[in-house]
Tab-separated table of C-alpha atoms and ligand atoms in Angstrom:
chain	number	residue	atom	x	y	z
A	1	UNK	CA	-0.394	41.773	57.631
A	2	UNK	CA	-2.058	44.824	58.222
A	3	UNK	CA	-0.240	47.241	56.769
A	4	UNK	CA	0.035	44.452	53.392
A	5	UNK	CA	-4.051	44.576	53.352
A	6	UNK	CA	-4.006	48.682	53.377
A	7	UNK	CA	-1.868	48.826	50.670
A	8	UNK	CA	-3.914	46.452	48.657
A	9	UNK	CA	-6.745	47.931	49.630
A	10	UNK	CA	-5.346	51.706	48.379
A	11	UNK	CA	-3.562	50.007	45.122
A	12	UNK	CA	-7.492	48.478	43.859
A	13	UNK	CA	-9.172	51.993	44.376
A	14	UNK	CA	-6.607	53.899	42.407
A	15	UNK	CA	-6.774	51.452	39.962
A	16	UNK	CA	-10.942	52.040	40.121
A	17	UNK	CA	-10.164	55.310	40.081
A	18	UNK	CA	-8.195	55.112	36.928
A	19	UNK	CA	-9.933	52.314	35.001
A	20	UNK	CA	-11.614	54.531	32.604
A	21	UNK	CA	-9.090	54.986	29.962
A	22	UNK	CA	-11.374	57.786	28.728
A	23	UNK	CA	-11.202	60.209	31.898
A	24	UNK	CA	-7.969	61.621	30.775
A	25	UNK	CA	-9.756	62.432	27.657
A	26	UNK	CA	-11.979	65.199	28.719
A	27	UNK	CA	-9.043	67.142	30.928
A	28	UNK	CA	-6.810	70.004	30.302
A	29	UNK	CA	-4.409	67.501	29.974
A	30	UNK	CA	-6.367	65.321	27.820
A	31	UNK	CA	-6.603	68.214	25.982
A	32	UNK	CA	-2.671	68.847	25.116
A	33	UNK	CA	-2.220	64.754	24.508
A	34	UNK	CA	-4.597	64.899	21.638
A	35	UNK	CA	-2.611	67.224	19.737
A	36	UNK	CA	-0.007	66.129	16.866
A	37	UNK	CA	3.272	66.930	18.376
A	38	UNK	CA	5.981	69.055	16.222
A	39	UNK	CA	9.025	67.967	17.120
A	40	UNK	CA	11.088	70.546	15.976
A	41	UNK	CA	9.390	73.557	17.270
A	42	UNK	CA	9.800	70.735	20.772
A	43	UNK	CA	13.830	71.038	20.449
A	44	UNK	CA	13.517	74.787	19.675
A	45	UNK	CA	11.690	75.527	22.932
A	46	UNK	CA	13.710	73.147	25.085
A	47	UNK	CA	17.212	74.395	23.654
A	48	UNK	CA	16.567	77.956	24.203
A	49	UNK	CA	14.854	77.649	27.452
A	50	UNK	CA	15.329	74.699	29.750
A	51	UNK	CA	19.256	73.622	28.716
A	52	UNK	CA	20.461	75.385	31.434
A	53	UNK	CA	18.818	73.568	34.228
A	54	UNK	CA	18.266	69.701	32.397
A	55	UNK	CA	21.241	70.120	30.033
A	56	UNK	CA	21.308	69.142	26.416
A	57	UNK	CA	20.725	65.771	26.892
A	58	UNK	CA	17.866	65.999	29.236
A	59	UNK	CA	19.332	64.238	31.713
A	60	UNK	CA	19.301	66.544	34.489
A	61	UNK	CA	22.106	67.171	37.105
A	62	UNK	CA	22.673	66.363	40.524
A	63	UNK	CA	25.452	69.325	41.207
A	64	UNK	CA	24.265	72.525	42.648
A	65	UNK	CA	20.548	71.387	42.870
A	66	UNK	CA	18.376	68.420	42.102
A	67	UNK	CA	17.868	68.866	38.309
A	68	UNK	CA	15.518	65.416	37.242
A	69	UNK	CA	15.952	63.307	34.231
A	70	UNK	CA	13.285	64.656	31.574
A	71	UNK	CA	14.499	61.992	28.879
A	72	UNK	CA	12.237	58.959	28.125
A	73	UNK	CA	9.925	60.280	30.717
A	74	UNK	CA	6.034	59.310	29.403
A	75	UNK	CA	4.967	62.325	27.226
A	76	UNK	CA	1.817	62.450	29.486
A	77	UNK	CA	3.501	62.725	32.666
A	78	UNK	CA	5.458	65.490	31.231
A	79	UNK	CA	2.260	67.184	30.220
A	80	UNK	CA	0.828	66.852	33.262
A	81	UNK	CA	3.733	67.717	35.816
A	82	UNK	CA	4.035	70.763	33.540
A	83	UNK	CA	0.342	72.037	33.760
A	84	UNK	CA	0.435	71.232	37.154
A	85	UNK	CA	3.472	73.455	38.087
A	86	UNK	CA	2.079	75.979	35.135
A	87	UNK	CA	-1.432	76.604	37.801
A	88	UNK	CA	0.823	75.957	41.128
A	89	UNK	CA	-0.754	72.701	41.962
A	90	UNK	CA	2.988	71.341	42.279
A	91	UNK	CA	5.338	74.727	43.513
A	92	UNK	CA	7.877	74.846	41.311
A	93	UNK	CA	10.107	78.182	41.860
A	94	UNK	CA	12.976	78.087	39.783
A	95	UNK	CA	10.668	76.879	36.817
A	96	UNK	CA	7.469	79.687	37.813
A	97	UNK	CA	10.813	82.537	37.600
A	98	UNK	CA	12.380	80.768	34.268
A	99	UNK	CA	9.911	79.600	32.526
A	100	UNK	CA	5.998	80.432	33.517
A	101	UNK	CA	6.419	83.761	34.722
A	102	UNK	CA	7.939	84.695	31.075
A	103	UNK	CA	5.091	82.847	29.128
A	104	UNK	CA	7.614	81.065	27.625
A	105	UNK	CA	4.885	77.882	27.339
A	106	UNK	CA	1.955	79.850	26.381
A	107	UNK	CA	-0.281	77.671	24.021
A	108	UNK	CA	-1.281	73.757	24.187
A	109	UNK	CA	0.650	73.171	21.553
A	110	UNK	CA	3.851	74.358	23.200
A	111	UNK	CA	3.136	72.091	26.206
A	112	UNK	CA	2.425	68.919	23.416
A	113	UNK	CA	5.838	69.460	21.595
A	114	UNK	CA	8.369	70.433	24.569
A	115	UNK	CA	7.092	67.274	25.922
A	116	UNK	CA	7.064	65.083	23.233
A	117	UNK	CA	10.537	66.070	21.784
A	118	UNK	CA	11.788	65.645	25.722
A	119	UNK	CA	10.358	62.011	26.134
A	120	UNK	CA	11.874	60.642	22.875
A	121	UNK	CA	15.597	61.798	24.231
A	122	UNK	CA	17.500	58.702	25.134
A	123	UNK	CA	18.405	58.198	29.065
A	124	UNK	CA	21.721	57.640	31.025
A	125	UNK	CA	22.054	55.666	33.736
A	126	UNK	CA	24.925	57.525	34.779
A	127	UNK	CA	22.425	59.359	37.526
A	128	UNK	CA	22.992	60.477	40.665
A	129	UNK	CA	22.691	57.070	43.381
A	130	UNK	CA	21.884	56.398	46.542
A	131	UNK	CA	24.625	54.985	49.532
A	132	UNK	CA	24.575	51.494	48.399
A	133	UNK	CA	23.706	50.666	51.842
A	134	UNK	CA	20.588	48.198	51.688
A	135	UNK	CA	19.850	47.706	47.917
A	136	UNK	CA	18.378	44.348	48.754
A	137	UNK	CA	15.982	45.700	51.287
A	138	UNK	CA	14.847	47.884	49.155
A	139	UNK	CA	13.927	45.646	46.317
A	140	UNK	CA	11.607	44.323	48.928
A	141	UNK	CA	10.014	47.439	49.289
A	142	UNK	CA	9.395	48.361	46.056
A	143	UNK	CA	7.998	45.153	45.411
A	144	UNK	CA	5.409	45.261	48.428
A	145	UNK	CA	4.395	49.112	48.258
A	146	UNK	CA	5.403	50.506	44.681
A	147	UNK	CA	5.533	47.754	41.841
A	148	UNK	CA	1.814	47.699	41.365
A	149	UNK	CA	1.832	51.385	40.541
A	150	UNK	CA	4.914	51.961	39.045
A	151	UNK	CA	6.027	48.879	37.363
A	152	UNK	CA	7.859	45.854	37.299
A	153	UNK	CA	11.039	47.898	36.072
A	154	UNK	CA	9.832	50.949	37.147
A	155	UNK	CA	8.869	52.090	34.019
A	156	UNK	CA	5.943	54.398	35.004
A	157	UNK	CA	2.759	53.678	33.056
A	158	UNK	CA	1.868	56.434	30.372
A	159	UNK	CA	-1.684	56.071	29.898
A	160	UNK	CA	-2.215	56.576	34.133
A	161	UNK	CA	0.353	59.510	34.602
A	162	UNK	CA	2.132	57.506	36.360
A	163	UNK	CA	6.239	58.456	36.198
A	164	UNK	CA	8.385	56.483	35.121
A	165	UNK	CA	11.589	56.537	38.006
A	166	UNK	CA	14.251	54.034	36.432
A	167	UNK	CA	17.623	55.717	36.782
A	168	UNK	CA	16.079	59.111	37.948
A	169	UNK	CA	18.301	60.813	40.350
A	170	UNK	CA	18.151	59.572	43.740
A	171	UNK	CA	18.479	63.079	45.350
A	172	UNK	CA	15.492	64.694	43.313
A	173	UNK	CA	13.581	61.365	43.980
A	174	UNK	CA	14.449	61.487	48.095
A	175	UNK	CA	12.929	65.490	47.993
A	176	UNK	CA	10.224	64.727	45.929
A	177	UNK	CA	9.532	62.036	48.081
A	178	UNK	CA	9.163	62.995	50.925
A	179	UNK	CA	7.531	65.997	49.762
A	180	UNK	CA	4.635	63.511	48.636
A	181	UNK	CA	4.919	61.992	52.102
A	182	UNK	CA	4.381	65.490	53.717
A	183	UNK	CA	1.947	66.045	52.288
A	184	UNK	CA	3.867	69.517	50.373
A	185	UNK	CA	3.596	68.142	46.635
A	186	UNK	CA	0.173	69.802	45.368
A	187	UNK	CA	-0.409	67.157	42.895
A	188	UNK	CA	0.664	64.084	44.533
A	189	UNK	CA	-1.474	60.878	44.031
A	190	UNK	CA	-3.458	60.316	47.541
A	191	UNK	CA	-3.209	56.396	46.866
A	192	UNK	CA	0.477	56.722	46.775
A	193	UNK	CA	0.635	59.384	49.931
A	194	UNK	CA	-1.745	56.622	52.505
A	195	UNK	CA	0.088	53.496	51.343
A	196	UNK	CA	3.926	55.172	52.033
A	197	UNK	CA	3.181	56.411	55.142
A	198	UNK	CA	4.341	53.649	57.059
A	199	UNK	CA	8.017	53.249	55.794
A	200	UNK	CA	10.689	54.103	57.676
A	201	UNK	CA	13.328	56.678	56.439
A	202	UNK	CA	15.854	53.875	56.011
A	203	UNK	CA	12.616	51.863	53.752
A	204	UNK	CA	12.577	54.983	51.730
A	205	UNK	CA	16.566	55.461	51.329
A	206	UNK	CA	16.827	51.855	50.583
A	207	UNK	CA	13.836	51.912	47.973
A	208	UNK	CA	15.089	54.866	45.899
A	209	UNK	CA	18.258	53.842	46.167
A	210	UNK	CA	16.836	50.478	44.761
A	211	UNK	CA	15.017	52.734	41.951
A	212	UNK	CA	17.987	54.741	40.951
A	213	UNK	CA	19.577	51.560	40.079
A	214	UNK	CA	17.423	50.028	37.641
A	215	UNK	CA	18.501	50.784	33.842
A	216	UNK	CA	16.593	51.453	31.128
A	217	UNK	CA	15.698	49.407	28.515
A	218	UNK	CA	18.397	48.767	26.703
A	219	UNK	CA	16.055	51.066	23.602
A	220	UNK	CA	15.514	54.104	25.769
A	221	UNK	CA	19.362	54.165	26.773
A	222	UNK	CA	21.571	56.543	25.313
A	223	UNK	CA	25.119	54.877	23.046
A	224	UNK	CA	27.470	57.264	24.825
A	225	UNK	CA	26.392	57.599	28.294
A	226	UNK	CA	29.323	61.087	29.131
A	227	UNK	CA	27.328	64.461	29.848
A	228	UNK	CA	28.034	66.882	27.744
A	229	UNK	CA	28.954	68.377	30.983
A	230	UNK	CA	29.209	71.993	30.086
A	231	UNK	CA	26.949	72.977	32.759
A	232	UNK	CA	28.033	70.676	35.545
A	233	UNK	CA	31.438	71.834	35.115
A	234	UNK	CA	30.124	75.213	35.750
A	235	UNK	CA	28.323	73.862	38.539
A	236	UNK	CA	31.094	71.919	40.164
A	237	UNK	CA	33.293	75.038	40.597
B	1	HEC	C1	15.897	77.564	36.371
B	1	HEC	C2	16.019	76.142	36.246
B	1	HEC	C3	15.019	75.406	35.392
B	1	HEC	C4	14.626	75.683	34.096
B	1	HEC	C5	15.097	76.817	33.191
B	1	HEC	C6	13.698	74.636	33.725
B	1	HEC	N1	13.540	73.751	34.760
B	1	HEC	FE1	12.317	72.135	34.801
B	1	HEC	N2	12.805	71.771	36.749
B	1	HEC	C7	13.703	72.508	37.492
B	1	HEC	C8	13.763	71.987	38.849
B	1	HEC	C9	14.630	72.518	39.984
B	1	HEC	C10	12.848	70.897	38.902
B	1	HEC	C11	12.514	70.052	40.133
B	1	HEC	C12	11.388	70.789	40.737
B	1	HEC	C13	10.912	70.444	42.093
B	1	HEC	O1	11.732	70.405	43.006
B	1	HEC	O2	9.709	70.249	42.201
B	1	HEC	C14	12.255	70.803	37.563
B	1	HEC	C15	11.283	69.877	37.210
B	1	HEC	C16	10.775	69.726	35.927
B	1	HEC	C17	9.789	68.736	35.545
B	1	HEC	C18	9.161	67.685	36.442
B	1	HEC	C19	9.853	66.369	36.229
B	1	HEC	C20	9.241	65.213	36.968
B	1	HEC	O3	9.825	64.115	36.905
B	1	HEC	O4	8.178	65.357	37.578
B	1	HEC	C21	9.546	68.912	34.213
B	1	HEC	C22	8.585	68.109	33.354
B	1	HEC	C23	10.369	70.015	33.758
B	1	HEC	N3	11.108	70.492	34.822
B	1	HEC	C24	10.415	70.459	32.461
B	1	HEC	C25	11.077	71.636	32.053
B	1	HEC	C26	11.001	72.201	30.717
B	1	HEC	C27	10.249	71.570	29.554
B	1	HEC	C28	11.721	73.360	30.730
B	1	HEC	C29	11.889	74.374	29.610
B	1	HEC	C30	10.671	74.898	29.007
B	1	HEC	C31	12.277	73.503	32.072
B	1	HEC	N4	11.871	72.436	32.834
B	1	HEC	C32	13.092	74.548	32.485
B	1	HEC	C33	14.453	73.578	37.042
B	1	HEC	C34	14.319	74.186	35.800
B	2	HEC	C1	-1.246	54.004	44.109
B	2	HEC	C2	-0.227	54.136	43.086
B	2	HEC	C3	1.171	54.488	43.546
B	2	HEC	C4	1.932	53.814	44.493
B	2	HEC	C5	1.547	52.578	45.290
B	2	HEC	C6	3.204	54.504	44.524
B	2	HEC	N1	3.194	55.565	43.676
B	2	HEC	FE1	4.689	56.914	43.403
B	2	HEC	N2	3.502	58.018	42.178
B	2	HEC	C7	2.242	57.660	41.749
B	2	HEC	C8	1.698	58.710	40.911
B	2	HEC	C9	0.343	58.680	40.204
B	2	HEC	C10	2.676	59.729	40.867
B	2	HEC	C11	2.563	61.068	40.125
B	2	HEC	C12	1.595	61.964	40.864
B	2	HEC	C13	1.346	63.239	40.106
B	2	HEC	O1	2.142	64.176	40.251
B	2	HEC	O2	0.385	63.298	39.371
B	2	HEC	C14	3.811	59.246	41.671
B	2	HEC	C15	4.994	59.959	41.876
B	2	HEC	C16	6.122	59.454	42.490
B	2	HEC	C17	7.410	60.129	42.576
B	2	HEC	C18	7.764	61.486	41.996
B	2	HEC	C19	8.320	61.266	40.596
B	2	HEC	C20	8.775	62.507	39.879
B	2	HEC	O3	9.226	62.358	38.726
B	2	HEC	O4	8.705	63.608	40.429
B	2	HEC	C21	8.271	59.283	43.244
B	2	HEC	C22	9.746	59.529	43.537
B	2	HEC	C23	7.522	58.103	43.575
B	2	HEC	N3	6.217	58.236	43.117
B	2	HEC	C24	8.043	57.004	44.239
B	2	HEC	C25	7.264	55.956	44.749
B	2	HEC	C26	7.790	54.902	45.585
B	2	HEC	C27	9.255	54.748	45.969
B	2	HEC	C28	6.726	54.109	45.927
B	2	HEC	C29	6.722	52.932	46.864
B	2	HEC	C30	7.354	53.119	48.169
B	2	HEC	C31	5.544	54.657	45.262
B	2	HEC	N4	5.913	55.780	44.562
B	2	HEC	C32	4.264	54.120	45.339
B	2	HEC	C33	1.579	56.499	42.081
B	2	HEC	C34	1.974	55.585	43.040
């Protein structure tokens, strides 16, 4: 009962916290969302520069790393997470060598149109799972301790930053995860870190397993669900 009145109690001040839809405004990332996206300079900069670790599709990989799911992800999360690894507020090696170290996102603009032309990709739900161990369990948990945050299908909410984590892989979810619960994610939400603190690691394996389950609307799903798979059978060898 305890632990239920904490999390209630964390849940109402981030929401206090983020009740003024015009706080994001006034931001650097604020800033980027304003802009008028250009989709095509988006697919330039994505195809010549991030294909290799989130495919084509977007849709990540869970062979030789954990690559996330970029498609259908809120535009303003993008943004954000972005920014955030661009100033080191969320470590991000493989993406400071790649990508920041090379100015290869240099302007606002860049940031607006990568992420916009990302977020309209369809999804697959084809993603990496969990063990199928205690998927009941942790429909429970996400109920109690992430629903109010995340959403009913956990769809994220864009105007909060919040990510959207339907069908993202459940290996990149477990690191991230308990990166957040480490306390070793820079930029992760302090509401979020107090209220998980208390789950067990079979809560959390259950609960992303849960996650990694849920589809897509049927909208934001993509018609032929097969990876283009050059990459992954690179990968796989
Ligand atoms: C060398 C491999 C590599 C390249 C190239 C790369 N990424 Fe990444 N990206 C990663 C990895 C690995 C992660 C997971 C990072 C972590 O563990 O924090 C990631 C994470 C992300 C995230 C965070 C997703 C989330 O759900 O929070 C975004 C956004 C992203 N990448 C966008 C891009 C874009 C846009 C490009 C091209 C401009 C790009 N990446 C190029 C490897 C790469
Ligand atoms: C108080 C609101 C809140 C609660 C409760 C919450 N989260 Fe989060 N979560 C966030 C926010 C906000 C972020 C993004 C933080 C950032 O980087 O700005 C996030 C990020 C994440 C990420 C990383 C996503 C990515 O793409 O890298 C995962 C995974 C996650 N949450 C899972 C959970 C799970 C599972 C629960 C329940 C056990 C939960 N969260 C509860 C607000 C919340």
């Amino acid at each position: 009962m305890y632990k239920f009145g904490l999390n209630v109690f964390f849940i109402f001040v981030f929401f206090l916290l983020n009740a003024e839809g015009g706080e994001v405004t006034n931001t650097k990332y604020g800033k980027v969302l304003a802009l008028k996206p250009n989709l095509e300079h988006g697919a330039a900069l994505y195809e010549t520069n991030c294909v290799l670790c989130h495919e084509m599709e977007g849709w990540g990989s869970i062979y030789g790393g954990d690559f996330p799911q970029l498609a259908g992800q809120h535009q303003s999360v993008l943004v954000k997470q972005l920014l955030d690894m661009r100033d080191e507020k969320r470590v991000n090696q493989p993406m400071m060598e790649a990508v920041f170290s090379k100015n290869i996102l240099q302007l606002p603009q860049d940031f607006a149109d990568v992420a916009a032309y990302v977020s309209a990709l369809p999804m697959t739900n084809e993603n990496g799972k969990g063990k199928d161990e205690d998927v009941i369990r942790g429909g429970e948990v996400y109920k109690k301790t992430c629903m109010a945050c995340h959403g009913k299908h956990a769809e994220g909410n864009a105007k909060a930053m919040i990510p959207l984590l339907e069908s993202q892989h459940y290996g990149y979810m477990l690191t991230q995860f308990m990166a957040i619960k480490a306390g070793h994610r820079g930029n992760a939400d302090p509401a979020m870190v107090a209220v998980i603190q208390n789950l067990s690691d079979e809560d959390i394996h259950a609960v992303l397993d849960y996650i990694s389950r849920i589809k897509p609307a049927k909208d934001k799903r993509a018609m032929e669900q097969n990876f283009s798979g050059i990459m992954d059978q690179f990968k796989a060898h």
